[in-house]
Amino acid sequence: MEFTSSQGEQRYAALVRVAAETVVGLDFDGVLAPIVDDPSAAHIHPDAGEVLVGLGAQVLAVAVITGRPARQALDLGGLEEVGTAMGDAGKDLYLFGQYGNERWSSTNRRVIGPRPPHGLASFEGELPRVLRRVDAGEAYVEDKGLAVAVHTRRLPDAEAAFARLLPELEALAARHDLVVEPGRSVIEVRSPGSHKGTAVRTIVEELDAGGFLFAGDDLGDLEAFEAVRQLGDDGMPTLLVASSSDEENALVGLADVVVPGPAGVLTLLRQLTEDAASLRA
């Protein structure tokens, strides 16, 4: 892992000292699972389950905070099995899906979420015409139930298609009282109000956390970064981790630690687990 400053090293050391009171928040894609062309094939890193269970023994809780539907993340990550193993050790795994609109935990194993937002069906009805107009008719459209994600990764020039689509989808979303969340070769449209920063603050309040680590990889994690930074400004030990790649480095300038993709995230979590255990020994 690479600290971005001496302050980052100090923040890590402070977090280790309060590990037993710390919540570790993790995005799914790009953090626990590698980015792939087919979102339905983004399975969790093969070592992640073991690492999360070991980490869970040293921290207050682990929370996966993702834009994916909760059930999809559970299945792709094998997270129900991870939650069972953590529960056997007396700790909890939390999952916030669709930017916090859906919730699941290893204690309450039912996905809880609201109805689809008003205007989403009308947005979807108009979407094909907009895609054709900007020569992106072959973009992959993912219906998430509470949101719609338009993926440009499979198109011949993904970056150019993304740039053409973004302003068009922002305008269409605004007409239907929806918001746009740009990510890594994906533009997601959903209801306003809930985002990953809200999920961070919710779990901190519910668990009375004394520390927070969040690892993210793209602009969809910006609100979570901002929420954790505010917690740090208020005196809580925090650590911001950017999972970087050749394709996406949007969070590097905001992070305390930069790691190379999911494998790097897991290396950091193993180190945190070891350091926290040594301090408690």
PDB file of N, CA and C in Angstrom, residues 145-190:
ATOM      1  N   GLY A 145     -34.096  -2.308 -11.002  1.00  0.00           N
ATOM      2  CA  GLY A 145     -35.298  -2.247 -10.191  1.00  0.00           C
ATOM      3  C   GLY A 145     -35.543  -0.865  -9.627  1.00  0.00           C
ATOM      4  N   LEU A 146     -34.583  -0.359  -8.873  1.00  0.00           N
ATOM      5  CA  LEU A 146     -34.689   0.982  -8.301  1.00  0.00           C
ATOM      6  C   LEU A 146     -33.866   1.996  -9.092  1.00  0.00           C
ATOM      7  N   ALA A 147     -33.195   1.545 -10.130  1.00  0.00           N
ATOM      8  CA  ALA A 147     -32.341   2.409 -10.932  1.00  0.00           C
ATOM      9  C   ALA A 147     -32.120   1.770 -12.294  1.00  0.00           C
ATOM     10  N   VAL A 148     -31.572   2.551 -13.209  1.00  0.00           N
ATOM     11  CA  VAL A 148     -31.188   2.063 -14.531  1.00  0.00           C
ATOM     12  C   VAL A 148     -29.733   2.462 -14.760  1.00  0.00           C
ATOM     13  N   ALA A 149     -28.919   1.508 -15.188  1.00  0.00           N
ATOM     14  CA  ALA A 149     -27.515   1.778 -15.472  1.00  0.00           C
ATOM     15  C   ALA A 149     -27.252   1.547 -16.954  1.00  0.00           C
ATOM     16  N   VAL A 150     -26.604   2.522 -17.586  1.00  0.00           N
ATOM     17  CA  VAL A 150     -26.247   2.416 -18.995  1.00  0.00           C
ATOM     18  C   VAL A 150     -24.734   2.230 -19.076  1.00  0.00           C
ATOM     19  N   HIS A 151     -24.314   1.069 -19.565  1.00  0.00           N
ATOM     20  CA  HIS A 151     -22.894   0.716 -19.632  1.00  0.00           C
ATOM     21  C   HIS A 151     -22.361   0.962 -21.045  1.00  0.00           C
ATOM     22  N   THR A 152     -21.249   1.683 -21.144  1.00  0.00           N
ATOM     23  CA  THR A 152     -20.629   1.943 -22.448  1.00  0.00           C
ATOM     24  C   THR A 152     -19.400   1.080 -22.691  1.00  0.00           C
ATOM     25  N   ARG A 153     -19.034   0.241 -21.740  1.00  0.00           N
ATOM     26  CA  ARG A 153     -17.781  -0.509 -21.820  1.00  0.00           C
ATOM     27  C   ARG A 153     -17.690  -1.379 -23.068  1.00  0.00           C
ATOM     28  N   ARG A 154     -18.807  -1.913 -23.522  1.00  0.00           N
ATOM     29  CA  ARG A 154     -18.780  -2.828 -24.666  1.00  0.00           C
ATOM     30  C   ARG A 154     -18.774  -2.118 -26.009  1.00  0.00           C
ATOM     31  N   LEU A 155     -18.939  -0.811 -26.035  1.00  0.00           N
ATOM     32  CA  LEU A 155     -18.984  -0.079 -27.295  1.00  0.00           C
ATOM     33  C   LEU A 155     -17.574   0.115 -27.862  1.00  0.00           C
ATOM     34  N   PRO A 156     -17.448   0.320 -29.168  1.00  0.00           N
ATOM     35  CA  PRO A 156     -16.121   0.429 -29.792  1.00  0.00           C
ATOM     36  C   PRO A 156     -15.229   1.483 -29.150  1.00  0.00           C
ATOM     37  N   ASP A 157     -15.764   2.666 -28.845  1.00  0.00           N
ATOM     38  CA  ASP A 157     -15.005   3.714 -28.159  1.00  0.00           C
ATOM     39  C   ASP A 157     -15.796   4.087 -26.911  1.00  0.00           C
ATOM     40  N   ALA A 158     -15.526   3.366 -25.816  1.00  0.00           N
ATOM     41  CA  ALA A 158     -16.325   3.510 -24.592  1.00  0.00           C
ATOM     42  C   ALA A 158     -16.257   4.921 -24.024  1.00  0.00           C
ATOM     43  N   GLU A 159     -15.071   5.525 -24.031  1.00  0.00           N
ATOM     44  CA  GLU A 159     -14.926   6.858 -23.439  1.00  0.00           C
ATOM     45  C   GLU A 159     -15.682   7.910 -24.235  1.00  0.00           C
ATOM     46  N   ALA A 160     -15.595   7.846 -25.566  1.00  0.00           N
ATOM     47  CA  ALA A 160     -16.302   8.816 -26.395  1.00  0.00           C
ATOM     48  C   ALA A 160     -17.807   8.654 -26.250  1.00  0.00           C
ATOM     49  N   ALA A 161     -18.272   7.411 -26.213  1.00  0.00           N
ATOM     50  CA  ALA A 161     -19.701   7.168 -26.040  1.00  0.00           C
ATOM     51  C   ALA A 161     -20.173   7.691 -24.687  1.00  0.00           C
ATOM     52  N   PHE A 162     -19.377   7.474 -23.655  1.00  0.00           N
ATOM     53  CA  PHE A 162     -19.712   7.978 -22.317  1.00  0.00           C
ATOM     54  C   PHE A 162     -19.860   9.498 -22.349  1.00  0.00           C
ATOM     55  N   ALA A 163     -18.903  10.168 -22.990  1.00  0.00           N
ATOM     56  CA  ALA A 163     -18.926  11.638 -23.043  1.00  0.00           C
ATOM     57  C   ALA A 163     -20.152  12.145 -23.800  1.00  0.00           C
ATOM     58  N   ARG A 164     -20.548  11.447 -24.858  1.00  0.00           N
ATOM     59  CA  ARG A 164     -21.740  11.868 -25.600  1.00  0.00           C
ATOM     60  C   ARG A 164     -23.013  11.636 -24.790  1.00  0.00           C
ATOM     61  N   LEU A 165     -23.039  10.531 -24.076  1.00  0.00           N
ATOM     62  CA  LEU A 165     -24.254  10.139 -23.366  1.00  0.00           C
ATOM     63  C   LEU A 165     -24.518  10.945 -22.104  1.00  0.00           C
ATOM     64  N   LEU A 166     -23.476  11.273 -21.370  1.00  0.00           N
ATOM     65  CA  LEU A 166     -23.668  11.860 -20.043  1.00  0.00           C
ATOM     66  C   LEU A 166     -24.584  13.083 -20.054  1.00  0.00           C
ATOM     67  N   PRO A 167     -24.312  14.114 -20.880  1.00  0.00           N
ATOM     68  CA  PRO A 167     -25.218  15.275 -20.836  1.00  0.00           C
ATOM     69  C   PRO A 167     -26.634  14.950 -21.275  1.00  0.00           C
ATOM     70  N   GLU A 168     -26.773  14.008 -22.220  1.00  0.00           N
ATOM     71  CA  GLU A 168     -28.112  13.629 -22.680  1.00  0.00           C
ATOM     72  C   GLU A 168     -28.903  12.942 -21.569  1.00  0.00           C
ATOM     73  N   LEU A 169     -28.241  12.037 -20.833  1.00  0.00           N
ATOM     74  CA  LEU A 169     -28.936  11.332 -19.758  1.00  0.00           C
ATOM     75  C   LEU A 169     -29.191  12.251 -18.569  1.00  0.00           C
ATOM     76  N   GLU A 170     -28.305  13.198 -18.337  1.00  0.00           N
ATOM     77  CA  GLU A 170     -28.550  14.176 -17.271  1.00  0.00           C
ATOM     78  C   GLU A 170     -29.814  14.979 -17.567  1.00  0.00           C
ATOM     79  N   ALA A 171     -29.970  15.400 -18.823  1.00  0.00           N
ATOM     80  CA  ALA A 171     -31.154  16.182 -19.190  1.00  0.00           C
ATOM     81  C   ALA A 171     -32.420  15.334 -19.101  1.00  0.00           C
ATOM     82  N   LEU A 172     -32.351  14.094 -19.594  1.00  0.00           N
ATOM     83  CA  LEU A 172     -33.516  13.211 -19.540  1.00  0.00           C
ATOM     84  C   LEU A 172     -33.888  12.886 -18.101  1.00  0.00           C
ATOM     85  N   ALA A 173     -32.885  12.611 -17.269  1.00  0.00           N
ATOM     86  CA  ALA A 173     -33.150  12.304 -15.862  1.00  0.00           C
ATOM     87  C   ALA A 173     -33.799  13.484 -15.153  1.00  0.00           C
ATOM     88  N   ALA A 174     -33.307  14.687 -15.428  1.00  0.00           N
ATOM     89  CA  ALA A 174     -33.852  15.881 -14.774  1.00  0.00           C
ATOM     90  C   ALA A 174     -35.332  16.061 -15.101  1.00  0.00           C
ATOM     91  N   ARG A 175     -35.721  15.722 -16.324  1.00  0.00           N
ATOM     92  CA  ARG A 175     -37.135  15.867 -16.716  1.00  0.00           C
ATOM     93  C   ARG A 175     -38.034  14.914 -15.940  1.00  0.00           C
ATOM     94  N   HIS A 176     -37.455  13.865 -15.393  1.00  0.00           N
ATOM     95  CA  HIS A 176     -38.248  12.878 -14.647  1.00  0.00           C
ATOM     96  C   HIS A 176     -37.918  12.889 -13.153  1.00  0.00           C
ATOM     97  N   ASP A 177     -37.290  13.982 -12.688  1.00  0.00           N
ATOM     98  CA  ASP A 177     -36.963  14.156 -11.270  1.00  0.00           C
ATOM     99  C   ASP A 177     -36.071  13.032 -10.751  1.00  0.00           C
ATOM    100  N   LEU A 178     -35.119  12.623 -11.574  1.00  0.00           N
ATOM    101  CA  LEU A 178     -34.141  11.599 -11.211  1.00  0.00           C
ATOM    102  C   LEU A 178     -32.750  12.214 -11.215  1.00  0.00           C
ATOM    103  N   VAL A 179     -31.791  11.515 -10.628  1.00  0.00           N
ATOM    104  CA  VAL A 179     -30.422  12.013 -10.587  1.00  0.00           C
ATOM    105  C   VAL A 179     -29.504  11.036 -11.310  1.00  0.00           C
ATOM    106  N   VAL A 180     -28.364  11.554 -11.744  1.00  0.00           N
ATOM    107  CA  VAL A 180     -27.389  10.767 -12.497  1.00  0.00           C
ATOM    108  C   VAL A 180     -26.157  10.540 -11.646  1.00  0.00           C
ATOM    109  N   GLU A 181     -25.667   9.309 -11.653  1.00  0.00           N
ATOM    110  CA  GLU A 181     -24.450   8.934 -10.925  1.00  0.00           C
ATOM    111  C   GLU A 181     -23.464   8.345 -11.942  1.00  0.00           C
ATOM    112  N   PRO A 182     -22.485   9.142 -12.405  1.00  0.00           N
ATOM    113  CA  PRO A 182     -21.510   8.590 -13.347  1.00  0.00           C
ATOM    114  C   PRO A 182     -20.491   7.712 -12.644  1.00  0.00           C
ATOM    115  N   GLY A 183     -20.088   6.631 -13.286  1.00  0.00           N
ATOM    116  CA  GLY A 183     -19.086   5.738 -12.736  1.00  0.00           C
ATOM    117  C   GLY A 183     -18.069   5.361 -13.790  1.00  0.00           C
ATOM    118  N   ARG A 184     -17.491   4.192 -13.658  1.00  0.00           N
ATOM    119  CA  ARG A 184     -16.451   3.733 -14.574  1.00  0.00           C
ATOM    120  C   ARG A 184     -17.110   3.091 -15.795  1.00  0.00           C
ATOM    121  N   SER A 185     -17.216   3.861 -16.881  1.00  0.00           N
ATOM    122  CA  SER A 185     -17.883   3.426 -18.114  1.00  0.00           C
ATOM    123  C   SER A 185     -19.331   3.047 -17.877  1.00  0.00           C
ATOM    124  N   VAL A 186     -19.953   3.703 -16.912  1.00  0.00           N
ATOM    125  CA  VAL A 186     -21.365   3.455 -16.631  1.00  0.00           C
ATOM    126  C   VAL A 186     -22.012   4.736 -16.122  1.00  0.00           C
ATOM    127  N   ILE A 187     -23.253   4.954 -16.530  1.00  0.00           N
ATOM    128  CA  ILE A 187     -24.035   6.096 -16.071  1.00  0.00           C
ATOM    129  C   ILE A 187     -25.293   5.538 -15.436  1.00  0.00           C
ATOM    130  N   GLU A 188     -25.471   5.793 -14.154  1.00  0.00           N
ATOM    131  CA  GLU A 188     -26.624   5.260 -13.444  1.00  0.00           C
ATOM    132  C   GLU A 188     -27.629   6.369 -13.157  1.00  0.00           C
ATOM    133  N   VAL A 189     -28.889   6.057 -13.323  1.00  0.00           N
ATOM    134  CA  VAL A 189     -29.973   7.010 -13.086  1.00  0.00           C
ATOM    135  C   VAL A 189     -30.877   6.436 -12.005  1.00  0.00           C
ATOM    136  N   ARG A 190     -31.136   7.233 -10.972  1.00  0.00           N
ATOM    137  CA  ARG A 190     -31.906   6.753  -9.832  1.00  0.00           C
ATOM    138  C   ARG A 190     -32.624   7.921  -9.168  1.00  0.00           C
TER     139      ARG A 190
END
